[in-house]
Amino acid sequence: MYCVRKVTKDVFWVGANDHRLHLFENIHPIPLGVSYNAYLLLDEKTVLFDTVDWSVCRQFLENVEHVLGGRDLDYMVINHMEPDHCASMEEIVLRYPNVKIISTEKSFMLMRQFGFKIDNQELIEVKEGDTTTFGKHTVAYVEAPMVHWPEAMVTLDLTDGILFSADAFGSFIALDGKLFADEVNFDRDWLDEARRYYTNIVGKYGPHVQHLLGKAAKVLDKIKVICPLHGPVWRDDFPYLLDKYQRWSTYTPEEKGVLIAYSSMYGNTEAAAQNLASKLCEKGVTNIRVCDVSSTHVSELISQTFKLSHLVLASVTYNLGIYPVMLDFLEHMKALHVQKRTIALIENGSWAVKSGDLMQEFIDNNLADMTILNERLSLASAMHDDKAVELEHLADALVESINNTDVK
Ligand code: FEO
């Protein structure tokens, strides 16, 4: 049975929700699911904007058939050919063999590379600024390279101000009936997962997102609805959404606060992390998140690192190196170009305390615009009373730095 929602009088959401997938991109847990959004425009011509992941293809096809109501499908616009959106295009071609496919040159190249059979169709290659008129509706194509793949574009419906934004402004979490951001409590229920989606999927490409935001700013007055490929559709509160994207894409923290990420084999480094958290609270800094890197997925660590102004890395020394799971967190930070944070270090070791120097070296060599506080807590196996002064100094340095951080 079809399951669709009306977006505007001419545009329908024909996507579907996925609660079965455990790991998005086979990396990131999605305990609350995800939606794959596709949209269908009914005009003199019928136009499908993107398709869906193979896993929800059956639902999607029923949706398309229902909204078409017996009409043929004339066009399929592919804004982003990554298979979580493009995988069902061959099924569309099989059912609607007259469909013309509109996309970018790189996108067609990647479709062939993935083995999608498109070459019996009429292919319309578009580039920045090209337009197509489908009847009442005229759309303009805007290139959006690296948001999140090189072939990506977004499409602006100039008639009704609908921005088909591809991965931009997307989020984890299945829609489950709700379609619009104003139908959910986004700040309370969705923001954390939207951040985890952005920072881990698109986080590396901040300058490219900035470039797209610059283009969007020039036509902001024309945009009435934002239709991303995951998560809710936006039809108001654009300043809220744009503020988040502005921060995330410039690696600017959302809040003054600290993520204390620790690795601990026998609970001693953990005890130091907890002790530091208590000291910070005593001194008035309560926006603290304490995470065991061994039991917190790295996508959540990355998300919290983007959110907060400060980071404490507390690592045991393991085989004379950084604890492997902590090293993995650092490698993810490097891969995603995490930058502009203030970091404090806690190290531990029983016969050779190496992790502090090694973490400092990693940060100095691989992460841009990081400030490492001079105060470091260094432990030999366990936290003892003689470390109280060092702990106090570390807490004081963090509190001073957090209080002096300019986060609006
Ligand atoms: Fe949701 Fe980059 O694909």
Short mmCIF file of C-alpha atoms and ligand atoms in Angstrom, two decimals:
data_model
loop_
_atom_site.label_atom_id
_atom_site.label_comp_id
_atom_site.label_asym_id
_atom_site.label_seq_id
_atom_site.Cartn_x
_atom_site.Cartn_y
_atom_site.Cartn_z
CA MET A 1 0.00 0.00 0.00
CA TYR A 2 1.27 3.46 -0.86
CA CYS A 3 2.40 5.83 1.91
CA VAL A 4 2.91 9.38 0.65
CA ARG A 5 2.66 12.96 1.90
CA LYS A 6 1.91 16.18 0.10
CA VAL A 7 4.74 18.73 0.31
CA THR A 8 3.11 21.50 -1.74
CA LYS A 9 0.10 21.46 -4.01
CA ASP A 10 2.14 19.97 -6.87
CA VAL A 11 4.90 18.07 -5.06
CA PHE A 12 4.59 14.81 -3.11
CA TRP A 13 6.99 12.99 -0.82
CA VAL A 14 7.27 9.46 -2.22
CA GLY A 15 10.18 8.26 -0.08
CA ALA A 16 10.24 5.59 2.60
CA ASN A 17 11.59 4.83 6.07
CA ASP A 18 14.15 2.22 7.05
CA HIS A 19 14.15 0.76 10.56
CA ARG A 20 15.98 -2.41 9.57
CA LEU A 21 19.36 -1.00 8.68
CA HIS A 22 21.68 -1.21 11.67
CA LEU A 23 24.65 0.73 10.31
CA PHE A 24 24.37 3.64 7.85
CA GLU A 25 27.16 3.36 5.28
CA ASN A 26 27.95 0.17 7.23
CA ILE A 27 29.66 2.36 9.87
CA HIS A 28 27.24 4.59 11.75
CA PRO A 29 24.54 3.16 14.06
CA ILE A 30 21.04 4.47 13.37
CA PRO A 31 18.94 3.20 16.30
CA LEU A 32 16.08 5.53 15.34
CA GLY A 33 16.21 4.62 11.66
CA VAL A 34 16.56 6.83 8.62
CA SER A 35 14.37 8.02 5.77
CA TYR A 36 15.25 8.06 2.10
CA ASN A 37 13.35 10.95 0.60
CA ALA A 38 12.25 11.24 -3.00
CA TYR A 39 9.80 13.78 -4.40
CA LEU A 40 7.41 13.74 -7.32
CA LEU A 41 6.22 16.86 -9.17
CA LEU A 42 2.96 16.74 -11.10
CA ASP A 43 2.91 19.41 -13.80
CA GLU A 44 2.35 19.26 -17.56
CA LYS A 45 5.25 16.86 -17.25
CA THR A 46 5.79 14.49 -14.35
CA VAL A 47 9.16 14.75 -12.63
CA LEU A 48 10.74 12.51 -10.02
CA PHE A 49 13.49 14.07 -7.89
CA ASP A 50 15.88 11.27 -6.86
CA THR A 51 15.03 7.70 -5.91
CA VAL A 52 15.70 5.64 -2.75
CA ASP A 53 17.91 2.95 -1.32
CA TRP A 54 17.29 -0.56 -2.62
CA SER A 55 16.03 -1.67 0.80
CA VAL A 56 12.85 0.45 0.54
CA CYS A 57 12.39 0.22 -3.22
CA ARG A 58 9.09 -1.68 -3.08
CA GLN A 59 7.40 0.98 -0.96
CA PHE A 60 8.85 3.72 -3.14
CA LEU A 61 7.56 2.15 -6.35
CA GLU A 62 4.05 1.86 -4.91
CA ASN A 63 4.24 5.51 -3.88
CA VAL A 64 5.33 6.68 -7.32
CA GLU A 65 2.66 4.62 -9.05
CA HIS A 66 -0.04 5.98 -6.75
CA VAL A 67 0.91 9.64 -7.16
CA LEU A 68 1.26 9.31 -10.93
CA GLY A 69 -2.30 7.99 -10.98
CA GLY A 70 -1.87 6.29 -14.32
CA ARG A 71 0.31 8.97 -15.93
CA ASP A 72 3.70 8.14 -17.38
CA LEU A 73 6.87 9.43 -15.73
CA ASP A 74 8.52 11.98 -18.01
CA TYR A 75 11.67 13.00 -16.14
CA MET A 76 13.89 11.79 -13.33
CA VAL A 77 16.26 14.37 -11.81
CA ILE A 78 19.17 12.79 -9.96
CA ASN A 79 20.68 15.34 -7.59
CA HIS A 80 22.93 12.81 -5.86
CA MET A 81 23.78 9.43 -7.34
CA GLU A 82 25.09 7.75 -4.18
CA PRO A 83 23.31 4.38 -4.01
CA ASP A 84 21.29 5.24 -0.89
CA HIS A 85 19.40 7.56 -3.26
CA CYS A 86 20.06 6.26 -6.74
CA ALA A 87 19.92 2.49 -6.33
CA SER A 88 16.27 2.26 -7.38
CA MET A 89 16.67 4.20 -10.62
CA GLU A 90 16.92 1.06 -12.73
CA GLU A 91 13.58 -0.11 -11.36
CA ILE A 92 12.11 3.24 -12.38
CA VAL A 93 13.56 2.86 -15.87
CA LEU A 94 12.09 -0.65 -16.18
CA ARG A 95 8.62 0.59 -15.25
CA TYR A 96 8.75 3.93 -17.05
CA PRO A 97 10.94 3.28 -20.09
CA ASN A 98 10.25 6.70 -21.63
CA VAL A 99 11.72 8.56 -18.65
CA LYS A 100 14.44 11.08 -19.44
CA ILE A 101 17.20 11.34 -16.84
CA ILE A 102 18.58 14.74 -15.84
CA SER A 103 21.85 14.93 -13.94
CA THR A 104 25.46 16.14 -14.05
CA GLU A 105 28.24 14.79 -16.24
CA LYS A 106 30.05 13.32 -13.23
CA SER A 107 26.84 11.74 -12.02
CA PHE A 108 26.29 9.88 -15.31
CA MET A 109 29.92 8.78 -15.23
CA LEU A 110 29.49 7.39 -11.70
CA MET A 111 26.20 5.68 -12.60
CA ARG A 112 28.01 3.77 -15.35
CA GLN A 113 30.88 3.03 -12.96
CA PHE A 114 28.39 1.47 -10.54
CA GLY A 115 26.90 -0.54 -13.42
CA PHE A 116 23.53 1.22 -13.60
CA LYS A 117 21.96 0.59 -17.00
CA ILE A 118 21.09 4.08 -18.20
CA ASP A 119 22.34 4.26 -21.75
CA ASN A 120 19.06 3.28 -23.42
CA GLN A 121 17.45 6.37 -21.89
CA GLU A 122 17.61 9.95 -23.06
CA LEU A 123 20.21 11.53 -20.77
CA ILE A 124 20.15 15.28 -20.22
CA GLU A 125 23.41 16.61 -18.83
CA VAL A 126 23.02 19.83 -16.86
CA LYS A 127 25.46 22.24 -15.28
CA GLU A 128 25.36 25.26 -13.01
CA GLY A 129 22.59 27.70 -13.92
CA ASP A 130 20.83 25.51 -16.51
CA THR A 131 17.06 25.49 -16.26
CA THR A 132 14.23 23.22 -17.38
CA THR A 133 10.56 24.09 -17.67
CA PHE A 134 8.11 21.27 -16.99
CA GLY A 135 4.94 23.33 -17.52
CA LYS A 136 4.11 25.79 -14.77
CA HIS A 137 7.30 24.88 -12.92
CA THR A 138 10.79 25.93 -13.97
CA VAL A 139 13.76 24.56 -12.08
CA ALA A 140 17.40 25.71 -11.95
CA TYR A 141 20.32 23.40 -11.28
CA VAL A 142 23.07 24.39 -8.86
CA GLU A 143 26.27 22.40 -8.62
CA ALA A 144 27.12 21.27 -5.08
CA PRO A 145 30.38 19.32 -5.42
CA MET A 146 31.46 17.40 -2.30
CA VAL A 147 28.15 17.94 -0.56
CA HIS A 148 28.67 15.07 -0.21
CA TRP A 149 30.09 13.46 -3.37
CA PRO A 150 31.75 15.26 -6.30
CA GLU A 151 28.79 14.84 -8.67
CA ALA A 152 26.17 16.33 -6.35
CA MET A 153 23.86 19.16 -7.34
CA VAL A 154 20.80 20.76 -5.81
CA THR A 155 17.72 21.85 -7.75
CA LEU A 156 15.70 24.98 -7.06
CA ASP A 157 12.08 25.08 -8.22
CA LEU A 158 11.84 28.75 -9.17
CA THR A 159 8.04 28.65 -9.38
CA ASP A 160 7.25 27.58 -5.81
CA GLY A 161 10.65 28.13 -4.14
CA ILE A 162 11.33 24.49 -3.39
CA LEU A 163 14.98 23.61 -2.87
CA PHE A 164 15.72 19.93 -3.49
CA SER A 165 18.86 20.02 -1.39
CA ALA A 166 20.31 16.49 -1.78
CA ASP A 167 22.27 15.48 1.35
CA ALA A 168 22.44 19.07 2.60
CA PHE A 169 20.14 19.72 5.58
CA GLY A 170 19.55 15.98 6.00
CA SER A 171 19.33 13.99 9.20
CA PHE A 172 19.25 10.49 10.61
CA ILE A 173 15.92 9.29 12.18
CA ALA A 174 13.02 7.79 10.28
CA LEU A 175 10.15 10.18 9.61
CA ASP A 176 7.43 7.74 10.69
CA GLY A 177 4.57 9.81 9.37
CA LYS A 178 5.91 13.21 10.29
CA LEU A 179 7.27 15.01 7.24
CA PHE A 180 7.90 18.61 8.22
CA ALA A 181 10.42 19.86 10.77
CA ASP A 182 7.59 21.88 12.33
CA GLU A 183 5.75 18.63 13.05
CA VAL A 184 8.50 17.48 15.43
CA ASN A 185 10.38 19.06 18.31
CA PHE A 186 13.54 19.30 16.25
CA ASP A 187 15.75 20.95 18.84
CA ARG A 188 14.80 18.43 21.51
CA ASP A 189 14.38 15.22 19.51
CA TRP A 190 16.28 15.57 16.24
CA LEU A 191 19.20 17.97 16.59
CA ASP A 192 21.63 15.44 18.07
CA GLU A 193 21.00 12.99 15.25
CA ALA A 194 21.07 15.75 12.62
CA ARG A 195 24.47 16.79 13.96
CA ARG A 196 25.71 13.21 14.06
CA TYR A 197 24.56 12.82 10.44
CA TYR A 198 26.17 16.06 9.23
CA THR A 199 29.43 15.78 11.11
CA ASN A 200 30.17 12.19 10.17
CA ILE A 201 28.83 12.17 6.61
CA VAL A 202 29.57 15.68 5.33
CA GLY A 203 31.79 17.01 8.15
CA LYS A 204 35.01 16.79 6.17
CA TYR A 205 33.69 19.07 3.45
CA GLY A 206 33.07 22.26 5.46
CA PRO A 207 34.50 24.61 2.78
CA HIS A 208 32.28 23.00 0.11
CA VAL A 209 29.22 23.37 2.35
CA GLN A 210 30.21 27.00 2.90
CA HIS A 211 30.36 27.48 -0.86
CA LEU A 212 26.84 26.07 -1.24
CA LEU A 213 25.54 28.18 1.66
CA GLY A 214 27.01 31.24 -0.10
CA LYS A 215 25.02 30.39 -3.24
CA ALA A 216 21.88 29.77 -1.17
CA ALA A 217 22.26 33.11 0.62
CA LYS A 218 21.90 34.91 -2.72
CA VAL A 219 18.47 33.37 -3.36
CA LEU A 220 17.32 32.90 0.22
CA ASP A 221 14.28 35.13 -0.31
CA LYS A 222 13.13 32.76 -3.07
CA ILE A 223 13.40 29.59 -0.96
CA LYS A 224 10.13 28.60 0.71
CA VAL A 225 10.67 24.88 1.27
CA ILE A 226 13.84 22.80 1.73
CA CYS A 227 13.51 19.15 0.72
CA PRO A 228 16.55 17.11 1.75
CA LEU A 229 17.17 13.46 0.87
CA HIS A 230 17.05 12.35 4.54
CA GLY A 231 14.99 13.63 7.46
CA PRO A 232 12.32 16.30 7.66
CA VAL A 233 11.32 18.92 5.12
CA TRP A 234 11.76 22.53 6.24
CA ARG A 235 9.18 25.22 5.48
CA ASP A 236 10.04 27.73 8.22
CA ASP A 237 12.67 28.50 10.86
CA PHE A 238 15.42 28.68 8.22
CA PRO A 239 17.65 30.91 10.44
CA TYR A 240 17.81 28.10 13.04
CA LEU A 241 18.82 25.52 10.43
CA LEU A 242 21.28 27.82 8.66
CA ASP A 243 22.91 28.78 11.96
CA LYS A 244 23.64 25.11 12.68
CA TYR A 245 25.04 24.58 9.19
CA GLN A 246 27.11 27.75 9.43
CA ARG A 247 28.68 26.52 12.69
CA TRP A 248 29.23 22.94 11.63
CA SER A 249 30.73 23.89 8.26
CA THR A 250 33.15 26.35 9.85
CA TYR A 251 34.01 24.00 12.75
CA THR A 252 32.62 26.58 15.18
CA PRO A 253 31.33 25.14 18.48
CA GLU A 254 27.65 25.43 19.32
CA GLU A 255 28.19 25.60 23.07
CA LYS A 256 30.80 26.30 25.71
CA GLY A 257 31.43 22.97 27.31
CA VAL A 258 33.69 19.96 27.39
CA LEU A 259 33.71 16.42 26.09
CA ILE A 260 35.84 14.22 28.34
CA ALA A 261 36.69 11.18 26.23
CA TYR A 262 38.60 8.50 28.09
CA SER A 263 40.07 5.09 27.43
CA SER A 264 40.57 2.91 30.47
CA MET A 265 41.51 -0.74 30.95
CA TYR A 266 41.01 -1.20 34.69
CA GLY A 267 39.04 1.88 35.65
CA ASN A 268 41.91 4.11 36.75
CA THR A 269 41.95 6.52 33.80
CA GLU A 270 38.17 6.49 34.03
CA ALA A 271 38.46 7.53 37.69
CA ALA A 272 40.64 10.48 36.68
CA ALA A 273 38.10 11.50 34.04
CA GLN A 274 35.26 11.33 36.56
CA ASN A 275 37.32 13.24 39.12
CA LEU A 276 37.99 15.98 36.58
CA ALA A 277 34.29 16.16 35.70
CA SER A 278 33.42 16.63 39.39
CA LYS A 279 36.05 19.34 39.80
CA LEU A 280 34.74 21.19 36.74
CA CYS A 281 31.20 21.07 38.08
CA GLU A 282 32.37 22.35 41.47
CA LYS A 283 33.97 25.24 39.65
CA GLY A 284 30.79 26.06 37.74
CA VAL A 285 31.30 24.31 34.39
CA THR A 286 28.45 21.84 34.11
CA ASN A 287 28.07 21.43 30.35
CA ILE A 288 30.11 18.23 30.41
CA ARG A 289 29.78 14.99 28.52
CA VAL A 290 31.91 12.06 29.74
CA CYS A 291 32.36 9.21 27.25
CA ASP A 292 34.22 5.92 27.38
CA VAL A 293 35.66 5.63 23.88
CA SER A 294 35.37 1.84 24.10
CA SER A 295 31.61 1.92 24.54
CA THR A 296 30.63 5.12 22.76
CA HIS A 297 30.43 4.93 18.99
CA VAL A 298 33.00 7.14 17.33
CA SER A 299 30.25 8.92 15.36
CA GLU A 300 28.84 10.17 18.67
CA LEU A 301 32.31 11.27 19.85
CA ILE A 302 32.73 13.22 16.60
CA SER A 303 29.30 14.78 16.97
CA GLN A 304 30.01 15.92 20.54
CA THR A 305 33.40 17.26 19.48
CA PHE A 306 31.69 19.46 16.86
CA LYS A 307 29.12 20.60 19.44
CA LEU A 308 31.36 21.58 22.34
CA SER A 309 34.20 24.07 22.63
CA HIS A 310 36.63 21.91 24.63
CA LEU A 311 37.89 18.37 24.58
CA VAL A 312 39.76 16.31 27.17
CA LEU A 313 41.49 13.21 25.88
CA ALA A 314 42.37 10.79 28.68
CA SER A 315 44.23 7.75 27.44
CA VAL A 316 46.01 4.82 28.95
CA THR A 317 49.30 3.81 27.29
CA TYR A 318 48.83 0.53 25.41
CA ASN A 319 51.69 -1.44 23.87
CA LEU A 320 53.73 1.75 24.31
CA GLY A 321 51.23 3.61 22.12
CA ILE A 322 47.92 5.40 22.33
CA TYR A 323 45.08 3.07 23.33
CA PRO A 324 43.81 1.77 19.94
CA VAL A 325 40.22 2.94 20.37
CA MET A 326 41.40 6.43 21.35
CA LEU A 327 43.72 6.41 18.34
CA ASP A 328 40.72 5.50 16.18
CA PHE A 329 38.87 8.57 17.53
CA LEU A 330 41.88 10.73 16.69
CA GLU A 331 42.04 9.23 13.19
CA HIS A 332 38.35 10.04 12.66
CA MET A 333 39.00 13.62 13.77
CA LYS A 334 41.82 13.82 11.25
CA ALA A 335 39.72 12.32 8.44
CA LEU A 336 36.85 14.75 9.11
CA HIS A 337 39.16 17.80 9.42
CA VAL A 338 38.00 18.55 12.96
CA GLN A 339 39.66 21.79 14.02
CA LYS A 340 39.49 24.92 16.21
CA ARG A 341 39.12 23.21 19.58
CA THR A 342 40.97 23.54 22.88
CA ILE A 343 42.24 20.23 24.17
CA ALA A 344 43.56 19.01 27.52
CA LEU A 345 45.38 15.72 27.94
CA ILE A 346 45.39 13.07 30.65
CA GLU A 347 47.84 10.21 30.27
CA ASN A 348 48.32 6.98 32.15
CA GLY A 349 50.85 4.14 32.04
CA SER A 350 52.27 1.55 34.37
CA TRP A 351 55.84 1.16 33.21
CA ALA A 352 56.11 3.81 30.50
CA VAL A 353 53.75 6.78 30.30
CA LYS A 354 53.70 7.56 26.59
CA SER A 355 50.12 8.34 25.61
CA GLY A 356 50.19 12.08 26.44
CA ASP A 357 53.21 12.86 24.24
CA LEU A 358 51.88 10.64 21.47
CA MET A 359 48.44 12.28 21.50
CA GLN A 360 50.07 15.72 21.49
CA GLU A 361 52.25 14.69 18.55
CA PHE A 362 49.24 13.33 16.65
CA ILE A 363 47.28 16.53 17.21
CA ASP A 364 50.22 18.78 16.27
CA ASN A 365 50.90 16.82 13.09
CA ASN A 366 47.37 16.16 11.89
CA LEU A 367 44.75 18.56 13.25
CA ALA A 368 44.52 22.23 12.34
CA ASP A 369 44.01 25.16 14.70
CA MET A 370 44.01 23.14 17.90
CA THR A 371 45.12 24.65 21.20
CA ILE A 372 46.59 22.21 23.70
CA LEU A 373 46.61 23.37 27.29
CA ASN A 374 50.00 23.19 29.02
CA GLU A 375 48.51 21.61 32.11
CA ARG A 376 48.52 17.83 31.78
CA LEU A 377 47.56 15.17 34.29
CA SER A 378 50.06 12.32 34.22
CA LEU A 379 49.28 9.10 36.09
CA ALA A 380 51.32 6.03 36.92
CA SER A 381 48.71 3.26 36.98
CA ALA A 382 46.19 4.98 39.24
CA MET A 383 44.99 8.28 40.59
CA HIS A 384 46.39 8.93 44.08
CA ASP A 385 46.10 11.83 46.52
CA ASP A 386 49.43 13.23 45.38
CA LYS A 387 47.81 14.08 42.04
CA ALA A 388 45.23 16.38 43.61
CA VAL A 389 47.25 19.52 42.85
CA GLU A 390 47.80 18.55 39.19
CA LEU A 391 44.10 17.77 38.84
CA GLU A 392 43.20 21.12 40.41
CA HIS A 393 45.51 22.97 38.00
CA LEU A 394 44.07 21.13 35.01
CA ALA A 395 40.51 21.91 36.10
CA ASP A 396 41.40 25.57 36.70
CA ALA A 397 43.02 25.88 33.27
CA LEU A 398 39.98 24.34 31.58
CA VAL A 399 37.53 26.55 33.46
CA GLU A 400 39.50 29.67 32.59
CA SER A 401 39.74 28.66 28.94
CA ILE A 402 36.03 27.75 28.70
CA ASN A 403 34.97 30.99 30.37
CA ASN A 404 37.16 32.99 27.98
CA THR A 405 35.83 31.20 24.91
CA ASP A 406 33.66 33.33 22.71
CA VAL A 407 30.70 31.14 21.73
CA LYS A 408 27.55 33.02 20.79
FE1 FEO B 1 22.51 10.15 1.58
FE2 FEO B 1 25.58 11.05 0.24
O1 FEO B 1 23.99 10.06 0.40
#
